[in-house]
């Protein structure tokens, strides 16, 4: 059994066979507008359901899909990182965080396709595979920067316990990754991010992308996250629900909505 607590935005506490894993920590209060580069920005409109101090103990692992956008790592989230036993992020993010957090003992940077593992007495080993992301339209990487997702497995098993997609549009590379994974829980970053200055260009998956990914991947459970709490999301929960309700058989049945701030066993 896997236990998830959605704290808001991309931030989820995953309790997996004794491991405590926190994704993309964002704990700043609402109201602030953050710049993302080239005239893009977003305002945080909803605060976290829990403060970092209320998590019930330090995380064993913090997964940071990318460190350079405040909706995935904000100031309060950055302050939490030294409390974690291990922090895993992109290679570029590792370099930046190592300079900013010289006391962070175990900081690891991965490229898509690379793996790392952690051991802890009394628990099965935790393996983390970095999965590909493209945080925008073609040729946007020099602007949007590198991003990764994370596939978590235990004890050398083939099945992925949790796959966190990270902030990405749907690409062939992502679909090819899905073909190679057997996934129990898909933690899908959605919301169809858009900015007025870039028009109709999208920087994350929309609901139709999510349906295509689920049809390809066939996870047991699909959990939407990172679709709320910020002004740059173009697609609300109600639209996502409508699209999944009209999806081919077997897709909508996987969907599970987490009540923000509440813990759910999946």
PDB file of C-alpha atoms in Angstrom:
ATOM      1  CA  UNK A   1       0.000   0.000   0.000  1.00  0.00           C
ATOM      2  CA  UNK A   2       1.233   3.470  -0.916  1.00  0.00           C
ATOM      3  CA  UNK A   3       0.100   6.507   1.067  1.00  0.00           C
ATOM      4  CA  UNK A   4      -0.095   9.941  -0.556  1.00  0.00           C
ATOM      5  CA  UNK A   5      -0.727  13.365   0.964  1.00  0.00           C
ATOM      6  CA  UNK A   6      -1.219  16.145  -1.577  1.00  0.00           C
ATOM      7  CA  UNK A   7      -0.096  19.408   0.016  1.00  0.00           C
ATOM      8  CA  UNK A   8      -0.954  21.544  -3.002  1.00  0.00           C
ATOM      9  CA  UNK A   9       0.589  22.258  -6.401  1.00  0.00           C
ATOM     10  CA  UNK A  10       3.246  19.651  -7.213  1.00  0.00           C
ATOM     11  CA  UNK A  11       4.017  18.937  -3.565  1.00  0.00           C
ATOM     12  CA  UNK A  12       3.119  15.417  -2.450  1.00  0.00           C
ATOM     13  CA  UNK A  13       4.322  13.395   0.526  1.00  0.00           C
ATOM     14  CA  UNK A  14       4.719   9.794  -0.627  1.00  0.00           C
ATOM     15  CA  UNK A  15       4.957   7.150   2.092  1.00  0.00           C
ATOM     16  CA  UNK A  16       6.230   4.052   0.339  1.00  0.00           C
ATOM     17  CA  UNK A  17       7.043   0.917   2.317  1.00  0.00           C
ATOM     18  CA  UNK A  18       8.566   2.963   5.142  1.00  0.00           C
ATOM     19  CA  UNK A  19      10.242   5.573   2.916  1.00  0.00           C
ATOM     20  CA  UNK A  20       9.108   9.213   3.229  1.00  0.00           C
ATOM     21  CA  UNK A  21       9.502  10.952  -0.127  1.00  0.00           C
ATOM     22  CA  UNK A  22       8.558  14.577  -0.794  1.00  0.00           C
ATOM     23  CA  UNK A  23       8.075  15.911  -4.312  1.00  0.00           C
ATOM     24  CA  UNK A  24       8.781  19.483  -5.490  1.00  0.00           C
ATOM     25  CA  UNK A  25       8.465  21.255  -2.108  1.00  0.00           C
ATOM     26  CA  UNK A  26       6.490  24.521  -2.279  1.00  0.00           C
ATOM     27  CA  UNK A  27       5.536  26.013   1.075  1.00  0.00           C
ATOM     28  CA  UNK A  28       5.448  29.782   0.464  1.00  0.00           C
ATOM     29  CA  UNK A  29       2.205  31.582   1.402  1.00  0.00           C
ATOM     30  CA  UNK A  30      -0.099  32.784  -1.413  1.00  0.00           C
ATOM     31  CA  UNK A  31      -0.164  36.249  -2.916  1.00  0.00           C
ATOM     32  CA  UNK A  32       3.298  36.603  -4.407  1.00  0.00           C
ATOM     33  CA  UNK A  33       4.058  36.826  -8.122  1.00  0.00           C
ATOM     34  CA  UNK A  34       7.169  34.997  -9.365  1.00  0.00           C
ATOM     35  CA  UNK A  35       9.036  35.671 -12.613  1.00  0.00           C
ATOM     36  CA  UNK A  36       9.871  32.672 -14.808  1.00  0.00           C
ATOM     37  CA  UNK A  37      11.915  34.442 -17.490  1.00  0.00           C
ATOM     38  CA  UNK A  38      11.305  36.143 -20.861  1.00  0.00           C
ATOM     39  CA  UNK A  39       8.347  38.107 -19.533  1.00  0.00           C
ATOM     40  CA  UNK A  40       6.506  35.129 -18.081  1.00  0.00           C
ATOM     41  CA  UNK A  41       5.276  35.086 -14.499  1.00  0.00           C
ATOM     42  CA  UNK A  42       2.672  33.504 -12.245  1.00  0.00           C
ATOM     43  CA  UNK A  43       0.962  34.410  -8.992  1.00  0.00           C
ATOM     44  CA  UNK A  44       0.548  31.844  -6.231  1.00  0.00           C
ATOM     45  CA  UNK A  45      -3.134  31.977  -5.322  1.00  0.00           C
ATOM     46  CA  UNK A  46      -3.371  29.117  -2.799  1.00  0.00           C
ATOM     47  CA  UNK A  47      -1.052  28.271   0.085  1.00  0.00           C
ATOM     48  CA  UNK A  48       0.064  24.800   1.201  1.00  0.00           C
ATOM     49  CA  UNK A  49      -2.369  22.615   3.114  1.00  0.00           C
ATOM     50  CA  UNK A  50       0.354  21.948   5.697  1.00  0.00           C
ATOM     51  CA  UNK A  51       3.457  23.830   6.704  1.00  0.00           C
ATOM     52  CA  UNK A  52       6.808  22.132   6.288  1.00  0.00           C
ATOM     53  CA  UNK A  53       7.111  21.856  10.070  1.00  0.00           C
ATOM     54  CA  UNK A  54       3.870  19.849  10.191  1.00  0.00           C
ATOM     55  CA  UNK A  55       4.980  16.967   7.967  1.00  0.00           C
ATOM     56  CA  UNK A  56       5.502  14.645  10.929  1.00  0.00           C
ATOM     57  CA  UNK A  57       9.224  14.143  10.547  1.00  0.00           C
ATOM     58  CA  UNK A  58      11.967  14.839   8.065  1.00  0.00           C
ATOM     59  CA  UNK A  59      11.748  13.353   4.571  1.00  0.00           C
ATOM     60  CA  UNK A  60      14.148  10.607   3.603  1.00  0.00           C
ATOM     61  CA  UNK A  61      14.216  11.853   0.008  1.00  0.00           C
ATOM     62  CA  UNK A  62      13.189  15.090  -1.690  1.00  0.00           C
ATOM     63  CA  UNK A  63      12.629  14.911  -5.448  1.00  0.00           C
ATOM     64  CA  UNK A  64      13.022  18.261  -7.229  1.00  0.00           C
ATOM     65  CA  UNK A  65      11.995  18.016 -10.876  1.00  0.00           C
ATOM     66  CA  UNK A  66      13.644  21.403 -11.437  1.00  0.00           C
ATOM     67  CA  UNK A  67      14.912  24.046  -9.079  1.00  0.00           C
ATOM     68  CA  UNK A  68      14.600  27.169 -11.219  1.00  0.00           C
ATOM     69  CA  UNK A  69      10.808  27.716 -11.188  1.00  0.00           C
ATOM     70  CA  UNK A  70       9.205  28.798  -7.934  1.00  0.00           C
ATOM     71  CA  UNK A  71       6.050  26.729  -8.507  1.00  0.00           C
ATOM     72  CA  UNK A  72       8.272  23.648  -8.118  1.00  0.00           C
ATOM     73  CA  UNK A  73      10.771  24.900  -5.547  1.00  0.00           C
ATOM     74  CA  UNK A  74      10.025  28.122  -3.683  1.00  0.00           C
ATOM     75  CA  UNK A  75      11.875  29.872  -0.879  1.00  0.00           C
ATOM     76  CA  UNK A  76      10.287  27.873   1.955  1.00  0.00           C
ATOM     77  CA  UNK A  77      10.769  24.653   0.013  1.00  0.00           C
ATOM     78  CA  UNK A  78      14.418  25.477  -0.532  1.00  0.00           C
ATOM     79  CA  UNK A  79      14.821  26.085   3.219  1.00  0.00           C
ATOM     80  CA  UNK A  80      13.458  22.572   3.863  1.00  0.00           C
ATOM     81  CA  UNK A  81      16.040  20.799   1.690  1.00  0.00           C
ATOM     82  CA  UNK A  82      18.830  20.590   4.322  1.00  0.00           C
ATOM     83  CA  UNK A  83      16.467  18.599   6.577  1.00  0.00           C
ATOM     84  CA  UNK A  84      16.236  15.786   4.013  1.00  0.00           C
ATOM     85  CA  UNK A  85      18.599  12.841   4.018  1.00  0.00           C
ATOM     86  CA  UNK A  86      18.849  12.915   0.196  1.00  0.00           C
ATOM     87  CA  UNK A  87      17.882  15.449  -2.471  1.00  0.00           C
ATOM     88  CA  UNK A  88      17.648  14.367  -6.116  1.00  0.00           C
ATOM     89  CA  UNK A  89      17.270  16.808  -9.014  1.00  0.00           C
ATOM     90  CA  UNK A  90      18.673  17.618 -12.463  1.00  0.00           C
ATOM     91  CA  UNK A  91      22.408  17.863 -13.072  1.00  0.00           C
ATOM     92  CA  UNK A  92      22.138  21.639 -13.527  1.00  0.00           C
ATOM     93  CA  UNK A  93      19.990  21.877 -10.413  1.00  0.00           C
ATOM     94  CA  UNK A  94      22.568  19.918  -8.434  1.00  0.00           C
ATOM     95  CA  UNK A  95      25.248  22.452  -9.332  1.00  0.00           C
ATOM     96  CA  UNK A  96      23.085  25.394  -8.353  1.00  0.00           C
ATOM     97  CA  UNK A  97      21.848  23.842  -5.118  1.00  0.00           C
ATOM     98  CA  UNK A  98      25.334  22.737  -4.118  1.00  0.00           C
ATOM     99  CA  UNK A  99      26.458  26.357  -4.325  1.00  0.00           C
ATOM    100  CA  UNK A 100      23.398  27.591  -2.427  1.00  0.00           C
ATOM    101  CA  UNK A 101      23.280  24.815   0.181  1.00  0.00           C
ATOM    102  CA  UNK A 102      26.881  23.889   1.033  1.00  0.00           C
ATOM    103  CA  UNK A 103      25.698  21.890   4.052  1.00  0.00           C
ATOM    104  CA  UNK A 104      23.516  19.523   2.011  1.00  0.00           C
ATOM    105  CA  UNK A 105      25.282  16.203   2.571  1.00  0.00           C
ATOM    106  CA  UNK A 106      23.640  13.987  -0.069  1.00  0.00           C
ATOM    107  CA  UNK A 107      22.698  15.931  -3.184  1.00  0.00           C
ATOM    108  CA  UNK A 108      22.405  14.006  -6.442  1.00  0.00           C
ATOM    109  CA  UNK A 109      21.908  15.227  -9.999  1.00  0.00           C
ATOM    110  CA  UNK A 110      20.525  12.985 -12.730  1.00  0.00           C
ATOM    111  CA  UNK A 111      19.995  13.156 -16.463  1.00  0.00           C
ATOM    112  CA  UNK A 112      17.024  11.363 -18.075  1.00  0.00           C
ATOM    113  CA  UNK A 113      17.748   7.641 -18.149  1.00  0.00           C
ATOM    114  CA  UNK A 114      20.107   7.683 -15.179  1.00  0.00           C
ATOM    115  CA  UNK A 115      19.358   5.814 -11.958  1.00  0.00           C
ATOM    116  CA  UNK A 116      20.355   6.107  -8.344  1.00  0.00           C
ATOM    117  CA  UNK A 117      19.510   4.068  -5.261  1.00  0.00           C
ATOM    118  CA  UNK A 118      19.253   4.527  -1.502  1.00  0.00           C
ATOM    119  CA  UNK A 119      19.482   2.097   1.366  1.00  0.00           C
ATOM    120  CA  UNK A 120      18.143   2.292   4.878  1.00  0.00           C
ATOM    121  CA  UNK A 121      18.262  -0.333   7.609  1.00  0.00           C
ATOM    122  CA  UNK A 122      15.085  -2.384   7.793  1.00  0.00           C
ATOM    123  CA  UNK A 123      13.694  -1.161   4.457  1.00  0.00           C
ATOM    124  CA  UNK A 124      13.859  -2.411   0.915  1.00  0.00           C
ATOM    125  CA  UNK A 125      16.255  -0.402  -1.247  1.00  0.00           C
ATOM    126  CA  UNK A 126      14.688   2.539  -3.069  1.00  0.00           C
ATOM    127  CA  UNK A 127      15.662   3.027  -6.713  1.00  0.00           C
ATOM    128  CA  UNK A 128      14.987   6.253  -8.611  1.00  0.00           C
ATOM    129  CA  UNK A 129      15.031   6.510 -12.410  1.00  0.00           C
ATOM    130  CA  UNK A 130      15.105   9.989 -13.976  1.00  0.00           C
ATOM    131  CA  UNK A 131      12.540  10.197 -16.797  1.00  0.00           C
ATOM    132  CA  UNK A 132      12.436  12.666 -19.714  1.00  0.00           C
ATOM    133  CA  UNK A 133      10.572  15.974 -19.664  1.00  0.00           C
ATOM    134  CA  UNK A 134      10.214  18.861 -22.081  1.00  0.00           C
ATOM    135  CA  UNK A 135       8.792  21.847 -20.246  1.00  0.00           C
ATOM    136  CA  UNK A 136       7.333  23.579 -23.294  1.00  0.00           C
ATOM    137  CA  UNK A 137       7.066  23.504 -27.088  1.00  0.00           C
ATOM    138  CA  UNK A 138       9.877  22.264 -29.364  1.00  0.00           C
ATOM    139  CA  UNK A 139      13.158  24.157 -28.990  1.00  0.00           C
ATOM    140  CA  UNK A 140      12.055  25.611 -25.646  1.00  0.00           C
ATOM    141  CA  UNK A 141      14.645  23.894 -23.486  1.00  0.00           C
ATOM    142  CA  UNK A 142      17.196  26.760 -23.615  1.00  0.00           C
ATOM    143  CA  UNK A 143      14.448  28.989 -22.158  1.00  0.00           C
ATOM    144  CA  UNK A 144      12.539  26.574 -19.906  1.00  0.00           C
ATOM    145  CA  UNK A 145      15.646  24.749 -18.695  1.00  0.00           C
ATOM    146  CA  UNK A 146      16.182  21.047 -17.933  1.00  0.00           C
ATOM    147  CA  UNK A 147      13.461  19.136 -16.082  1.00  0.00           C
ATOM    148  CA  UNK A 148      13.131  15.478 -15.101  1.00  0.00           C
ATOM    149  CA  UNK A 149      10.481  13.142 -13.757  1.00  0.00           C
ATOM    150  CA  UNK A 150      11.056  10.283 -11.324  1.00  0.00           C
ATOM    151  CA  UNK A 151      10.106   6.593 -11.415  1.00  0.00           C
ATOM    152  CA  UNK A 152      10.370   4.904  -8.003  1.00  0.00           C
ATOM    153  CA  UNK A 153      10.894   1.185  -7.506  1.00  0.00           C
ATOM    154  CA  UNK A 154      11.608  -0.932  -4.442  1.00  0.00           C
ATOM    155  CA  UNK A 155      14.006  -3.790  -3.851  1.00  0.00           C
ATOM    156  CA  UNK A 156      14.939  -4.370  -7.468  1.00  0.00           C
ATOM    157  CA  UNK A 157      11.348  -4.991  -8.576  1.00  0.00           C
ATOM    158  CA  UNK A 158      10.371  -4.393 -12.191  1.00  0.00           C
ATOM    159  CA  UNK A 159       7.107  -2.606 -11.411  1.00  0.00           C
ATOM    160  CA  UNK A 160       7.335   1.117 -10.753  1.00  0.00           C
ATOM    161  CA  UNK A 161       5.533   1.954  -7.520  1.00  0.00           C
ATOM    162  CA  UNK A 162       5.114   5.656  -8.396  1.00  0.00           C
ATOM    163  CA  UNK A 163       5.949   7.599 -11.536  1.00  0.00           C
ATOM    164  CA  UNK A 164       5.971  11.379 -11.085  1.00  0.00           C
ATOM    165  CA  UNK A 165       5.952  12.834 -14.594  1.00  0.00           C
ATOM    166  CA  UNK A 166       7.378  16.251 -13.690  1.00  0.00           C
ATOM    167  CA  UNK A 167       6.415  19.359 -15.654  1.00  0.00           C
ATOM    168  CA  UNK A 168       6.301  18.277 -19.282  1.00  0.00           C
ATOM    169  CA  UNK A 169       4.260  18.367 -22.425  1.00  0.00           C
ATOM    170  CA  UNK A 170       3.435  15.067 -24.095  1.00  0.00           C
ATOM    171  CA  UNK A 171       6.305  14.044 -26.357  1.00  0.00           C
ATOM    172  CA  UNK A 172       7.338  10.935 -28.255  1.00  0.00           C
ATOM    173  CA  UNK A 173      10.160  10.478 -25.808  1.00  0.00           C
ATOM    174  CA  UNK A 174       7.723  10.501 -22.892  1.00  0.00           C
ATOM    175  CA  UNK A 175       5.444   7.997 -24.627  1.00  0.00           C
ATOM    176  CA  UNK A 176       8.404   5.743 -25.402  1.00  0.00           C
ATOM    177  CA  UNK A 177       9.340   5.906 -21.719  1.00  0.00           C
ATOM    178  CA  UNK A 178       5.777   4.867 -20.857  1.00  0.00           C
ATOM    179  CA  UNK A 179       6.138   1.846 -23.125  1.00  0.00           C
ATOM    180  CA  UNK A 180       9.102   0.670 -21.050  1.00  0.00           C
ATOM    181  CA  UNK A 181       7.466   1.056 -17.634  1.00  0.00           C
ATOM    182  CA  UNK A 182       4.960  -0.994 -15.686  1.00  0.00           C
ATOM    183  CA  UNK A 183       3.478   1.558 -13.274  1.00  0.00           C
ATOM    184  CA  UNK A 184       1.244   1.184 -10.261  1.00  0.00           C
ATOM    185  CA  UNK A 185       0.560   4.887  -9.508  1.00  0.00           C
ATOM    186  CA  UNK A 186       0.963   7.681 -12.055  1.00  0.00           C
ATOM    187  CA  UNK A 187       1.464  11.099 -10.440  1.00  0.00           C
ATOM    188  CA  UNK A 188       0.672  13.346 -13.413  1.00  0.00           C
ATOM    189  CA  UNK A 189       1.596  17.040 -13.553  1.00  0.00           C
ATOM    190  CA  UNK A 190      -1.208  18.651 -15.561  1.00  0.00           C
ATOM    191  CA  UNK A 191      -2.946  22.054 -15.740  1.00  0.00           C
ATOM    192  CA  UNK A 192      -1.988  23.089 -19.301  1.00  0.00           C
ATOM    193  CA  UNK A 193       0.364  25.913 -18.273  1.00  0.00           C
ATOM    194  CA  UNK A 194       0.115  28.993 -20.499  1.00  0.00           C
ATOM    195  CA  UNK A 195       1.274  32.618 -20.325  1.00  0.00           C
ATOM    196  CA  UNK A 196      -0.264  35.697 -21.972  1.00  0.00           C
ATOM    197  CA  UNK A 197       3.070  36.695 -23.501  1.00  0.00           C
ATOM    198  CA  UNK A 198       3.469  33.347 -25.321  1.00  0.00           C
ATOM    199  CA  UNK A 199      -0.122  32.957 -26.446  1.00  0.00           C
ATOM    200  CA  UNK A 200      -1.413  29.431 -27.029  1.00  0.00           C
ATOM    201  CA  UNK A 201       1.913  27.717 -26.418  1.00  0.00           C
ATOM    202  CA  UNK A 202       1.689  25.159 -23.614  1.00  0.00           C
ATOM    203  CA  UNK A 203       4.296  24.273 -21.003  1.00  0.00           C
ATOM    204  CA  UNK A 204       2.653  21.241 -19.368  1.00  0.00           C
ATOM    205  CA  UNK A 205       0.204  18.497 -20.268  1.00  0.00           C
ATOM    206  CA  UNK A 206      -3.496  19.158 -20.696  1.00  0.00           C
ATOM    207  CA  UNK A 207      -6.322  16.709 -20.056  1.00  0.00           C
ATOM    208  CA  UNK A 208      -6.225  15.181 -23.549  1.00  0.00           C
ATOM    209  CA  UNK A 209      -2.487  14.571 -23.174  1.00  0.00           C
ATOM    210  CA  UNK A 210      -3.189  12.865 -19.865  1.00  0.00           C
ATOM    211  CA  UNK A 211      -5.722  10.556 -21.486  1.00  0.00           C
ATOM    212  CA  UNK A 212      -3.218   9.593 -24.199  1.00  0.00           C
ATOM    213  CA  UNK A 213      -0.538   8.900 -21.623  1.00  0.00           C
ATOM    214  CA  UNK A 214      -2.842   6.792 -19.455  1.00  0.00           C
ATOM    215  CA  UNK A 215      -4.023   4.769 -22.449  1.00  0.00           C
ATOM    216  CA  UNK A 216      -0.396   4.067 -23.352  1.00  0.00           C
ATOM    217  CA  UNK A 217       0.829   3.407 -19.809  1.00  0.00           C
ATOM    218  CA  UNK A 218      -2.217   1.656 -18.273  1.00  0.00           C
ATOM    219  CA  UNK A 219      -1.385   2.395 -14.609  1.00  0.00           C
ATOM    220  CA  UNK A 220      -3.532   1.022 -11.818  1.00  0.00           C
ATOM    221  CA  UNK A 221      -4.133   4.547 -10.468  1.00  0.00           C
ATOM    222  CA  UNK A 222      -3.770   8.017 -12.007  1.00  0.00           C
ATOM    223  CA  UNK A 223      -3.413  10.946  -9.594  1.00  0.00           C
ATOM    224  CA  UNK A 224      -3.578  14.471 -11.088  1.00  0.00           C
ATOM    225  CA  UNK A 225      -1.432  17.099  -9.353  1.00  0.00           C
ATOM    226  CA  UNK A 226      -0.003  20.532 -10.173  1.00  0.00           C
ATOM    227  CA  UNK A 227      -3.170  21.774 -11.873  1.00  0.00           C
ATOM    228  CA  UNK A 228      -4.219  24.300  -9.187  1.00  0.00           C
ATOM    229  CA  UNK A 229      -2.947  27.006  -6.870  1.00  0.00           C
ATOM    230  CA  UNK A 230      -1.256  29.202  -9.507  1.00  0.00           C
ATOM    231  CA  UNK A 231      -2.473  31.742 -12.046  1.00  0.00           C
ATOM    232  CA  UNK A 232      -0.646  30.178 -15.001  1.00  0.00           C
ATOM    233  CA  UNK A 233      -2.880  27.102 -15.202  1.00  0.00           C
ATOM    234  CA  UNK A 234      -5.258  27.251 -18.168  1.00  0.00           C
ATOM    235  CA  UNK A 235      -7.234  24.084 -17.504  1.00  0.00           C
ATOM    236  CA  UNK A 236      -9.171  23.667 -14.230  1.00  0.00           C
ATOM    237  CA  UNK A 237     -10.142  20.472 -12.464  1.00  0.00           C
ATOM    238  CA  UNK A 238     -13.709  20.511 -13.811  1.00  0.00           C
ATOM    239  CA  UNK A 239     -12.472  20.338 -17.403  1.00  0.00           C
ATOM    240  CA  UNK A 240     -10.069  17.517 -16.584  1.00  0.00           C
ATOM    241  CA  UNK A 241     -12.881  15.548 -14.985  1.00  0.00           C
ATOM    242  CA  UNK A 242     -15.096  16.047 -18.040  1.00  0.00           C
ATOM    243  CA  UNK A 243     -12.415  14.838 -20.444  1.00  0.00           C
ATOM    244  CA  UNK A 244     -11.617  11.770 -18.339  1.00  0.00           C
ATOM    245  CA  UNK A 245     -15.328  10.969 -17.989  1.00  0.00           C
ATOM    246  CA  UNK A 246     -15.645  10.870 -21.777  1.00  0.00           C
ATOM    247  CA  UNK A 247     -12.394   8.950 -22.322  1.00  0.00           C
ATOM    248  CA  UNK A 248     -12.348   5.366 -23.646  1.00  0.00           C
ATOM    249  CA  UNK A 249     -13.183   2.625 -21.183  1.00  0.00           C
ATOM    250  CA  UNK A 250     -10.448   1.854 -18.685  1.00  0.00           C
ATOM    251  CA  UNK A 251      -8.994   5.383 -18.584  1.00  0.00           C
ATOM    252  CA  UNK A 252     -11.367   7.291 -16.327  1.00  0.00           C
ATOM    253  CA  UNK A 253     -11.588   4.337 -13.957  1.00  0.00           C
ATOM    254  CA  UNK A 254      -7.937   4.843 -12.991  1.00  0.00           C
ATOM    255  CA  UNK A 255      -8.469   8.453 -11.867  1.00  0.00           C
ATOM    256  CA  UNK A 256      -8.190   9.266  -8.160  1.00  0.00           C
ATOM    257  CA  UNK A 257      -8.543  12.788  -6.811  1.00  0.00           C
ATOM    258  CA  UNK A 258      -6.649  13.532  -3.636  1.00  0.00           C
ATOM    259  CA  UNK A 259      -8.308  15.926  -1.216  1.00  0.00           C
ATOM    260  CA  UNK A 260      -5.611  18.479  -0.547  1.00  0.00           C
ATOM    261  CA  UNK A 261      -4.225  18.181   2.960  1.00  0.00           C
ATOM    262  CA  UNK A 262      -5.666  14.705   3.541  1.00  0.00           C
ATOM    263  CA  UNK A 263      -3.786  11.408   3.426  1.00  0.00           C
ATOM    264  CA  UNK A 264      -5.072   8.630   1.195  1.00  0.00           C
ATOM    265  CA  UNK A 265      -4.014   5.006   0.863  1.00  0.00           C
ATOM    266  CA  UNK A 266      -3.868   3.807  -2.744  1.00  0.00           C
TER     267      UNK A 266
END
